[in-house]
Tab-separated table of C-alpha atoms in Angstrom:
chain	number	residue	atom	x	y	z
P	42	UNK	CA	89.533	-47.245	-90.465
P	43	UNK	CA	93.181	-46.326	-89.599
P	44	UNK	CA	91.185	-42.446	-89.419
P	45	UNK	CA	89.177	-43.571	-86.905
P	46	UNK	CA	91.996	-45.223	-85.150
P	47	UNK	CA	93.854	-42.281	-85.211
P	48	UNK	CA	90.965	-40.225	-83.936
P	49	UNK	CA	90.445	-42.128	-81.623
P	50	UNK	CA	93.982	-42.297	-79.751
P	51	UNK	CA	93.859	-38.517	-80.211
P	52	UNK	CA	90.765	-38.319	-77.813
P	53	UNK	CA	92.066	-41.048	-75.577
P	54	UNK	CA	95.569	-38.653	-75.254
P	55	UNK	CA	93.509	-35.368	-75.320
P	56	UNK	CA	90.952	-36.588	-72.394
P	57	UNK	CA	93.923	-38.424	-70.191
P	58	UNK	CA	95.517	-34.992	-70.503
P	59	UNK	CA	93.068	-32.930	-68.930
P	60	UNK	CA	92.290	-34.495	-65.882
P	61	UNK	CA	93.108	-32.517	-62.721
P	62	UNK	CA	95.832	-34.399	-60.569
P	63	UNK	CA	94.584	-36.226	-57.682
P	64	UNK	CA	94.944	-34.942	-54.391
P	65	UNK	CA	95.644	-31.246	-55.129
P	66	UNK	CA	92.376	-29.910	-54.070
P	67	UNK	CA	93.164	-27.928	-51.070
P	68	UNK	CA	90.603	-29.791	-49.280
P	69	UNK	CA	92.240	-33.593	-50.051
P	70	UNK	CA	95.399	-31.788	-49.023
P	71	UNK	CA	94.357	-30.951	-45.891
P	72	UNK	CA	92.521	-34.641	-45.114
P	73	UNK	CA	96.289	-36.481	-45.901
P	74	UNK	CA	97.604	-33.564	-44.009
P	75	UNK	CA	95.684	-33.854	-40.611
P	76	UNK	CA	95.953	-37.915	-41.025
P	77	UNK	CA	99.887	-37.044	-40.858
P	78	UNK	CA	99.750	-34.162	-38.494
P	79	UNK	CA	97.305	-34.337	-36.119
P	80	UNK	CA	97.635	-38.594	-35.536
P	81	UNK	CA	94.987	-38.739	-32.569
P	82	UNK	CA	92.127	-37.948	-34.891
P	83	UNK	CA	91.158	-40.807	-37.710
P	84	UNK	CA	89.814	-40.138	-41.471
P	85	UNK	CA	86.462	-39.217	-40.922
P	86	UNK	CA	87.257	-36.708	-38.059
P	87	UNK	CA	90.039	-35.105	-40.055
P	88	UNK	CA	87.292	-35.076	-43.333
P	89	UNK	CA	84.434	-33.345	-40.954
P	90	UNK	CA	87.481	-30.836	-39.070
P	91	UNK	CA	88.632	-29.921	-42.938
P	92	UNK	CA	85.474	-29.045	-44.159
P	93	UNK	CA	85.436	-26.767	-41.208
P	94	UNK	CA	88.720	-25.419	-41.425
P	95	UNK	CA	89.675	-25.769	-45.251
P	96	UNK	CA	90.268	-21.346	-45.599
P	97	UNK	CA	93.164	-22.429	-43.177
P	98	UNK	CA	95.283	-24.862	-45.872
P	99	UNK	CA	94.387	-22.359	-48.399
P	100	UNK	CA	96.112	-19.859	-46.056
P	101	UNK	CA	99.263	-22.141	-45.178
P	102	UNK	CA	98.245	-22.323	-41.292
P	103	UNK	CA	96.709	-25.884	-40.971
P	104	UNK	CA	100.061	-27.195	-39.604
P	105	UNK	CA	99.159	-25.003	-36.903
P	106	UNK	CA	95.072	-25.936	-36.136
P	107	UNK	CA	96.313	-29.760	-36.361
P	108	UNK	CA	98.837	-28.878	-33.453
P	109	UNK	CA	96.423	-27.276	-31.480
P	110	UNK	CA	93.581	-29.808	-32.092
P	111	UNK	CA	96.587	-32.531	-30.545
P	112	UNK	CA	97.241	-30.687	-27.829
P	113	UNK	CA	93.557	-30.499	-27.015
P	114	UNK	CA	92.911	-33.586	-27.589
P	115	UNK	CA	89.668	-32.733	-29.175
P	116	UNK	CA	89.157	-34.285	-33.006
P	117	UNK	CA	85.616	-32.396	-32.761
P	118	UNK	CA	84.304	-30.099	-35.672
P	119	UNK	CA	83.961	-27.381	-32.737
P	120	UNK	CA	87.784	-28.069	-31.208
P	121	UNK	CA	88.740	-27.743	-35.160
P	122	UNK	CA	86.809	-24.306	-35.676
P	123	UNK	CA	88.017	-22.780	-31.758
P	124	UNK	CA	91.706	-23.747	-33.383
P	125	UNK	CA	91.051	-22.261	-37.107
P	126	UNK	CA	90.010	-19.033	-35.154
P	127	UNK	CA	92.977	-18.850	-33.267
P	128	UNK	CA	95.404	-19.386	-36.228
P	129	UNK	CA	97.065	-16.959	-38.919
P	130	UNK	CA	95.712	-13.488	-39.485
P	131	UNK	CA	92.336	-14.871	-37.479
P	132	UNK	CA	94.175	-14.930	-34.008
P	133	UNK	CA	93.666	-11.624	-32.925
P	134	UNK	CA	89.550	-12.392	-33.102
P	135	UNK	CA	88.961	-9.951	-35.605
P	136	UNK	CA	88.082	-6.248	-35.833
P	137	UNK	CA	86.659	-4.239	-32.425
P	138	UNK	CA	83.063	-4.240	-32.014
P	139	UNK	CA	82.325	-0.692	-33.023
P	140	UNK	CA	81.067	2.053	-30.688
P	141	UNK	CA	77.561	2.065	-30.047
P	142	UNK	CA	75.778	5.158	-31.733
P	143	UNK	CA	74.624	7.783	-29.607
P	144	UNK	CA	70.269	8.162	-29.939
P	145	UNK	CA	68.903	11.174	-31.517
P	146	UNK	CA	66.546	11.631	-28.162
């Protein structure tokens, strides 16, 4: 019995272990982020404007969408994805829209 005891604690230790640490996802970072950033907009606007914008925390410019969703005053999914686009190495709007290609005629 003291085997199985011992076993026992071992998987108890060994499971406790290896669970991920709460909040580190960058998607639960950006939710407690946005609550503390971007005030004017309450949990479930902040969860649908993450899911929208998550590539941003990931990329270290939310700071910067939650400041421009405040100042628009907007806690929409669209006012979240207009500010993502305008943030980081996104702000320019991307590569030119190539040349058209001349016809064969």
């Amino acid at each position: 019995t003291l085997f199985f005891l011992a076993a026992a604690c071992v998987i108890a230790l060994a499971t406790a272990a290896c669970r991920p640490v709460r909040g580190t996802r960058p998607l639960q970072r950006c939710e407690a982020r946005c609550a503390r950033e971007a005030s004017s907009c309450d949990e479930d606007a902040c969860a649908r404007g993450c899911a929208v914008t998550v590539d941003r925390e990931v990329e270290g410019a939310s700071s910067a969408v939650f400041r421009c969703v405040t100042v628009a005053k907007d806690c929409s999914e669209r006012a979240f994805a207009k500010c993502g686009a305008r943030q980081g190495i996104h702000a320019d709007g991307g590569p030119p829209i190539p040349a058209s290609i001349p016809d064969d005629d």
